[in-house]
C-alpha positions as a LaTeX table, in Angstrom:
\begin{tabular}{lrrr}
\hline
Residue & $x$ (\AA) & $y$ (\AA) & $z$ (\AA) \\
\hline
Unk1 & $-33.66$ & 54.63 & 23.02 \\
Unk2 & $-30.82$ & 52.93 & 24.94 \\
Unk3 & $-30.61$ & 49.45 & 23.42 \\
Unk4 & $-28.49$ & 46.76 & 25.02 \\
Unk5 & $-27.59$ & 43.14 & 25.22 \\
Unk6 & $-27.40$ & 41.34 & 28.62 \\
Unk7 & $-26.47$ & 37.89 & 30.02 \\
Unk8 & $-23.72$ & 35.34 & 29.69 \\
Unk9 & $-21.24$ & 35.64 & 26.98 \\
Unk10 & $-22.58$ & 33.87 & 23.86 \\
Unk11 & $-26.09$ & 33.76 & 25.30 \\
Unk12 & $-26.80$ & 37.48 & 25.55 \\
Unk13 & $-30.55$ & 38.61 & 25.19 \\
Unk14 & $-31.85$ & 41.84 & 23.63 \\
Unk15 & $-33.02$ & 44.57 & 26.11 \\
Unk16 & $-33.46$ & 48.36 & 26.54 \\
Unk17 & $-32.75$ & 50.70 & 29.35 \\
Unk18 & $-35.94$ & 52.34 & 30.66 \\
Unk19 & $-36.29$ & 55.92 & 32.16 \\
Unk20 & $-35.43$ & 54.59 & 35.50 \\
Unk21 & $-32.29$ & 52.92 & 34.41 \\
Unk22 & $-33.76$ & 49.43 & 34.60 \\
Unk23 & $-33.18$ & 46.76 & 31.93 \\
Unk24 & $-36.32$ & 45.61 & 30.19 \\
Unk25 & $-36.39$ & 42.45 & 28.06 \\
Unk26 & $-37.04$ & 42.66 & 24.44 \\
Unk27 & $-36.81$ & 39.04 & 23.43 \\
Unk28 & $-40.53$ & 38.90 & 22.63 \\
Unk29 & $-39.93$ & 41.56 & 20.03 \\
Unk30 & $-36.49$ & 41.06 & 18.41 \\
Unk31 & $-33.97$ & 38.18 & 18.40 \\
Unk32 & $-31.02$ & 40.33 & 18.99 \\
Unk33 & $-29.66$ & 43.87 & 18.73 \\
Unk34 & $-28.00$ & 43.19 & 15.44 \\
Unk35 & $-28.32$ & 43.44 & 11.74 \\
Unk36 & $-31.76$ & 44.21 & 10.27 \\
Unk37 & $-33.04$ & 45.14 & 13.96 \\
Unk38 & $-30.89$ & 48.30 & 13.66 \\
Unk39 & $-32.74$ & 49.43 & 10.39 \\
Unk40 & $-34.67$ & 52.73 & 10.58 \\
Unk41 & $-38.10$ & 50.87 & 10.24 \\
Unk42 & $-37.17$ & 48.47 & 13.03 \\
Unk43 & $-36.04$ & 51.07 & 15.38 \\
Unk44 & $-39.13$ & 53.05 & 14.81 \\
Unk45 & $-41.26$ & 50.11 & 15.69 \\
Unk46 & $-39.17$ & 49.49 & 18.96 \\
Unk47 & $-39.61$ & 53.15 & 19.82 \\
Unk48 & $-43.42$ & 52.83 & 19.98 \\
Unk49 & $-43.23$ & 50.14 & 22.56 \\
Unk50 & $-44.11$ & 51.33 & 26.08 \\
Unk51 & $-41.08$ & 50.12 & 28.16 \\
Unk52 & $-43.23$ & 49.68 & 31.19 \\
Unk53 & $-44.94$ & 46.69 & 29.54 \\
Unk54 & $-41.76$ & 44.80 & 28.93 \\
Unk55 & $-40.55$ & 42.23 & 31.48 \\
Unk56 & $-38.27$ & 43.87 & 34.11 \\
Unk57 & $-34.87$ & 42.03 & 34.26 \\
Unk58 & $-34.02$ & 41.46 & 38.01 \\
Unk59 & $-30.55$ & 41.74 & 39.50 \\
Unk60 & $-27.51$ & 43.07 & 37.91 \\
Unk61 & $-26.73$ & 41.01 & 34.73 \\
Unk62 & $-23.55$ & 41.34 & 32.67 \\
Unk63 & $-23.76$ & 43.69 & 29.80 \\
Unk64 & $-22.62$ & 42.21 & 26.55 \\
Unk65 & $-21.44$ & 44.19 & 23.57 \\
Unk66 & $-24.35$ & 46.38 & 22.63 \\
Unk67 & $-24.31$ & 45.15 & 19.03 \\
Unk68 & $-24.32$ & 41.44 & 18.21 \\
Unk69 & $-22.54$ & 39.71 & 15.27 \\
Unk70 & $-20.68$ & 42.81 & 14.25 \\
Unk71 & $-19.65$ & 42.17 & 10.62 \\
Unk72 & $-16.91$ & 44.92 & 10.31 \\
Unk73 & $-15.11$ & 46.69 & 13.11 \\
Unk74 & $-13.49$ & 49.68 & 11.30 \\
Unk75 & $-11.25$ & 52.03 & 13.23 \\
Unk76 & $-9.91$ & 55.48 & 12.42 \\
Unk77 & $-6.46$ & 56.43 & 13.32 \\
Unk78 & $-5.05$ & 59.90 & 14.50 \\
Unk79 & $-8.56$ & 61.49 & 14.27 \\
Unk80 & $-8.19$ & 64.08 & 16.91 \\
Unk81 & $-5.96$ & 67.22 & 16.32 \\
Unk82 & $-4.79$ & 67.19 & 19.84 \\
Unk83 & $-4.16$ & 63.45 & 19.95 \\
Unk84 & $-1.94$ & 63.63 & 16.66 \\
Unk85 & $-0.01$ & 66.49 & 18.34 \\
Unk86 & 0.76 & 64.51 & 21.39 \\
Unk87 & 2.11 & 61.62 & 19.33 \\
Unk88 & 4.31 & 63.94 & 17.27 \\
Unk89 & 2.38 & 62.81 & 14.11 \\
Unk90 & 1.27 & 65.27 & 11.31 \\
Unk91 & $-2.54$ & 65.51 & 11.17 \\
Unk92 & $-3.59$ & 63.06 & 8.24 \\
Unk93 & $-4.92$ & 64.64 & 4.98 \\
Unk94 & $-7.48$ & 61.82 & 4.71 \\
Unk95 & $-8.94$ & 59.46 & 7.32 \\
Unk96 & $-6.50$ & 56.64 & 8.23 \\
Unk97 & $-8.43$ & 53.38 & 8.35 \\
Unk98 & $-7.66$ & 49.94 & 9.80 \\
Unk99 & $-9.68$ & 47.07 & 11.05 \\
Unk100 & $-9.94$ & 45.54 & 14.49 \\
Unk101 & $-10.70$ & 41.81 & 14.61 \\
Unk102 & $-14.29$ & 41.12 & 15.73 \\
Unk103 & $-12.97$ & 38.48 & 18.05 \\
Unk104 & $-11.74$ & 41.30 & 20.21 \\
Unk105 & $-15.23$ & 42.53 & 21.03 \\
Unk106 & $-16.37$ & 42.03 & 24.59 \\
Unk107 & $-18.89$ & 43.67 & 26.98 \\
Unk108 & $-18.41$ & 47.09 & 28.42 \\
Unk109 & $-17.36$ & 45.84 & 32.05 \\
Unk110 & $-15.60$ & 42.55 & 30.99 \\
Unk111 & $-11.99$ & 41.99 & 31.90 \\
Unk112 & $-9.25$ & 43.17 & 29.59 \\
Unk113 & $-6.34$ & 40.78 & 29.09 \\
Unk114 & $-2.89$ & 41.95 & 28.42 \\
Unk115 & $-1.58$ & 39.71 & 25.58 \\
Unk116 & 1.33 & 37.24 & 26.04 \\
Unk117 & 4.63 & 39.00 & 25.27 \\
Unk118 & 3.10 & 42.56 & 25.61 \\
Unk119 & 4.98 & 45.35 & 26.93 \\
Unk120 & 3.01 & 48.50 & 25.66 \\
Unk121 & $-0.81$ & 47.77 & 26.23 \\
Unk122 & $-2.67$ & 51.20 & 26.08 \\
Unk123 & $-6.08$ & 52.60 & 26.34 \\
Unk124 & $-8.20$ & 54.74 & 24.05 \\
Unk125 & $-11.63$ & 56.04 & 24.78 \\
Unk126 & $-13.49$ & 56.39 & 21.36 \\
Unk127 & $-16.94$ & 57.16 & 20.04 \\
Unk128 & $-18.52$ & 54.12 & 18.23 \\
Unk129 & $-20.76$ & 54.76 & 15.27 \\
Unk130 & $-23.28$ & 51.85 & 14.72 \\
Unk131 & $-24.49$ & 51.54 & 10.95 \\
Unk132 & $-28.19$ & 50.89 & 10.58 \\
Unk133 & $-28.64$ & 50.51 & 6.87 \\
Unk134 & $-26.49$ & 49.65 & 3.89 \\
Unk135 & $-24.22$ & 52.56 & 2.89 \\
Unk136 & $-22.58$ & 52.56 & $-0.55$ \\
Unk137 & $-21.08$ & 55.71 & $-2.07$ \\
Unk138 & $-23.26$ & 57.99 & 0.14 \\
Unk139 & $-22.73$ & 61.70 & 0.18 \\
Unk140 & $-21.72$ & 63.55 & 3.28 \\
Unk141 & $-24.95$ & 65.47 & 3.52 \\
Unk142 & $-27.02$ & 62.34 & 4.01 \\
Unk143 & $-24.52$ & 60.24 & 5.71 \\
Unk144 & $-25.99$ & 60.29 & 9.13 \\
Unk145 & $-29.09$ & 58.89 & 7.66 \\
Unk146 & $-27.34$ & 55.57 & 7.61 \\
Unk147 & $-26.41$ & 55.74 & 11.34 \\
Unk148 & $-28.55$ & 53.73 & 13.88 \\
Unk149 & $-26.77$ & 55.15 & 16.96 \\
Unk150 & $-23.75$ & 55.59 & 19.05 \\
Unk151 & $-21.84$ & 53.87 & 21.80 \\
Unk152 & $-18.64$ & 53.93 & 23.93 \\
Unk153 & $-15.56$ & 51.92 & 22.75 \\
Unk154 & $-12.28$ & 51.20 & 24.38 \\
Unk155 & $-9.92$ & 50.66 & 21.55 \\
Unk156 & $-7.33$ & 48.80 & 23.56 \\
Unk157 & $-3.93$ & 48.72 & 21.84 \\
Unk158 & $-0.58$ & 47.12 & 22.03 \\
Unk159 & 1.76 & 49.65 & 20.74 \\
Unk160 & 4.79 & 47.46 & 20.25 \\
Unk161 & 2.70 & 45.05 & 18.24 \\
Unk162 & 1.24 & 48.10 & 16.40 \\
Unk163 & 4.31 & 49.90 & 15.37 \\
Unk164 & 7.47 & 47.86 & 16.06 \\
Unk165 & 6.55 & 44.56 & 14.41 \\
Unk166 & 6.24 & 45.45 & 10.92 \\
Unk167 & 3.07 & 45.61 & 8.56 \\
Unk168 & $-0.35$ & 47.19 & 9.45 \\
Unk169 & $-1.78$ & 48.29 & 12.75 \\
Unk170 & $-4.30$ & 45.46 & 13.09 \\
Unk171 & $-1.83$ & 43.19 & 14.92 \\
Unk172 & $-1.77$ & 45.66 & 17.65 \\
Unk173 & $-5.58$ & 46.29 & 17.89 \\
Unk174 & $-6.99$ & 42.73 & 17.73 \\
Unk175 & $-6.09$ & 40.80 & 20.74 \\
Unk176 & $-8.88$ & 39.14 & 22.56 \\
Unk177 & $-10.73$ & 41.55 & 24.83 \\
Unk178 & $-9.34$ & 44.58 & 22.98 \\
Unk179 & $-12.75$ & 45.80 & 22.00 \\
Unk180 & $-15.13$ & 46.71 & 24.98 \\
Unk181 & $-18.26$ & 47.99 & 23.35 \\
Unk182 & $-21.23$ & 49.44 & 25.11 \\
Unk183 & $-22.86$ & 49.26 & 27.63 \\
Unk184 & $-25.69$ & 50.38 & 25.31 \\
Unk185 & $-26.40$ & 51.70 & 21.97 \\
Unk186 & $-27.96$ & 55.13 & 22.05 \\
Unk187 & $-30.06$ & 55.81 & 18.99 \\
Unk188 & $-29.18$ & 58.83 & 17.17 \\
Unk189 & $-32.29$ & 60.82 & 17.94 \\
Unk190 & $-31.14$ & 61.05 & 21.47 \\
Unk191 & $-27.79$ & 62.66 & 20.70 \\
Unk192 & $-28.31$ & 66.26 & 20.01 \\
Unk193 & $-24.72$ & 66.96 & 18.54 \\
Unk194 & $-22.50$ & 64.17 & 18.08 \\
Unk195 & $-19.67$ & 66.56 & 17.41 \\
Unk196 & $-19.79$ & 67.94 & 20.85 \\
Unk197 & $-19.62$ & 65.05 & 23.41 \\
Unk198 & $-17.35$ & 65.15 & 26.27 \\
Unk199 & $-15.28$ & 62.00 & 26.92 \\
Unk200 & $-12.96$ & 60.65 & 29.43 \\
Unk201 & $-10.88$ & 57.75 & 30.64 \\
Unk202 & $-9.26$ & 57.01 & 34.20 \\
Unk203 & $-6.83$ & 54.37 & 35.18 \\
Unk204 & $-6.81$ & 53.56 & 38.88 \\
Unk205 & $-8.95$ & 56.68 & 39.41 \\
Unk206 & $-6.42$ & 59.00 & 37.71 \\
Unk207 & $-7.81$ & 61.03 & 34.83 \\
Unk208 & $-5.70$ & 60.60 & 31.73 \\
Unk209 & $-7.99$ & 61.36 & 28.94 \\
Unk210 & $-10.40$ & 64.31 & 29.01 \\
Unk211 & $-11.39$ & 65.42 & 25.63 \\
Unk212 & $-14.32$ & 66.16 & 23.23 \\
Unk213 & $-15.58$ & 64.96 & 19.95 \\
Unk214 & $-15.41$ & 68.62 & 18.91 \\
Unk215 & $-11.66$ & 68.13 & 18.11 \\
Unk216 & $-12.11$ & 65.33 & 15.53 \\
Unk217 & $-10.24$ & 66.11 & 12.30 \\
Unk218 & $-12.87$ & 64.20 & 10.27 \\
Unk219 & $-16.47$ & 64.08 & 11.76 \\
Unk220 & $-18.81$ & 61.41 & 11.80 \\
Unk221 & $-20.64$ & 62.43 & 8.70 \\
Unk222 & $-17.47$ & 62.61 & 6.75 \\
Unk223 & $-16.29$ & 59.26 & 8.05 \\
Unk224 & $-19.49$ & 57.52 & 6.99 \\
Unk225 & $-19.20$ & 59.04 & 3.61 \\
Unk226 & $-15.55$ & 58.50 & 3.17 \\
Unk227 & $-15.52$ & 54.78 & 4.23 \\
Unk228 & $-18.53$ & 54.08 & 1.96 \\
Unk229 & $-16.40$ & 54.93 & $-1.05$ \\
Unk230 & $-14.11$ & 51.97 & $-0.45$ \\
Unk231 & $-16.47$ & 49.49 & 0.97 \\
Unk232 & $-20.25$ & 48.90 & 1.71 \\
Unk233 & $-21.43$ & 49.43 & 5.31 \\
Unk234 & $-23.89$ & 46.94 & 6.52 \\
Unk235 & $-26.33$ & 47.13 & 9.42 \\
Unk236 & $-24.39$ & 46.22 & 12.60 \\
Unk237 & $-21.05$ & 47.32 & 11.30 \\
Unk238 & $-19.12$ & 49.60 & 13.81 \\
Unk239 & $-16.86$ & 52.43 & 13.14 \\
Unk240 & $-14.52$ & 53.50 & 15.95 \\
Unk241 & $-13.74$ & 57.10 & 15.31 \\
Unk242 & $-10.44$ & 57.77 & 17.02 \\
Unk243 & $-9.33$ & 59.00 & 20.40 \\
Unk244 & $-8.62$ & 62.45 & 22.13 \\
Unk245 & $-5.17$ & 63.01 & 23.81 \\
Unk246 & $-4.05$ & 61.42 & 26.96 \\
Unk247 & $-3.29$ & 57.96 & 25.84 \\
Unk248 & $-0.42$ & 55.98 & 27.66 \\
Unk249 & 1.90 & 56.31 & 24.68 \\
Unk250 & 1.49 & 60.07 & 24.84 \\
Unk251 & 2.54 & 60.54 & 28.53 \\
Unk252 & 5.42 & 62.84 & 29.38 \\
Unk253 & 8.26 & 62.55 & 30.20 \\
Unk254 & 7.69 & 58.83 & 29.65 \\
Unk255 & 4.85 & 56.68 & 28.22 \\
Unk256 & 2.88 & 54.68 & 30.73 \\
Unk257 & 1.37 & 51.33 & 29.93 \\
Unk258 & $-1.28$ & 49.09 & 31.52 \\
Unk259 & $-0.41$ & 46.36 & 34.04 \\
Unk260 & $-2.46$ & 43.54 & 35.39 \\
Unk261 & $-4.49$ & 44.54 & 38.34 \\
Unk262 & $-5.15$ & 48.07 & 37.27 \\
Unk263 & $-8.82$ & 49.23 & 36.65 \\
Unk264 & $-9.89$ & 51.44 & 33.57 \\
Unk265 & $-13.05$ & 53.63 & 33.79 \\
Unk266 & $-14.20$ & 55.65 & 30.74 \\
Unk267 & $-17.27$ & 57.13 & 29.28 \\
Unk268 & $-18.83$ & 59.52 & 26.83 \\
Unk269 & $-21.41$ & 62.20 & 27.65 \\
Unk270 & $-24.87$ & 60.69 & 27.26 \\
Unk271 & $-23.50$ & 57.28 & 26.13 \\
Unk272 & $-22.64$ & 55.61 & 29.34 \\
Unk273 & $-19.72$ & 54.32 & 31.18 \\
Unk274 & $-17.35$ & 51.27 & 31.05 \\
Unk275 & $-15.26$ & 49.74 & 33.75 \\
Unk276 & $-12.64$ & 47.14 & 33.06 \\
Unk277 & $-10.32$ & 45.04 & 35.24 \\
Unk278 & $-6.89$ & 44.50 & 33.59 \\
Unk279 & $-5.69$ & 40.97 & 33.95 \\
Unk280 & $-2.87$ & 38.84 & 32.48 \\
Unk281 & $-3.52$ & 36.35 & 29.86 \\
Unk282 & $-3.86$ & 32.78 & 31.42 \\
\hline
\end{tabular}
């Protein structure tokens, strides 16, 4: 299934994408695509619904973030061997974890605002992992049993805030609009091999990122296992698993950063595409 949330920000409704690419309304069956709705039992019930019997959503409504009320937005740094190489960093011995504020989360095609005083706003296409049931001290072998599905994330970053202002990375990752998520959540049964998905990102129609989840240093199962040793993962939590090479910071001979007026397009094989207009903060 491809589950989604559509409508005005703050008033999104639950839906799914049918086989013809049309949005069908799920409001009569679930209150939102969030929390307990993402449990294995709930997803099994939704999978039995004949999409053709659901109300068709007319027009082209806004896609909200594909997960509502995200409790934790956990990110993994330097998790692609080829990305670590382009930044000049040593590949980590263990996953590097940091948080992105959930107030950064927006829809897949919403505008991205460059923060005030920003000089190094950057892009990062990432695979998002959505948790479906509580995970505490899980082993790697069973880790994917706790995953509801996957989505596209743009882990927008302000590099000067991230690395030149002291402290942890979170301040460079958490500006409003820095977490486009979606357009839909693809349940894990539709993803044949999560460690072999092509992923890409363009700025103004120029391809900058063109990678694959196969170059992850720590795969999805290991990340779910690893993170669950330090905190419980709850239904609706999201893990953003790192980015392949081609970020603005890594451009040669000089880094390239986003400017108001530019357009980002990005996607992951089988998980959909995003498009964001870059604007200045009002």
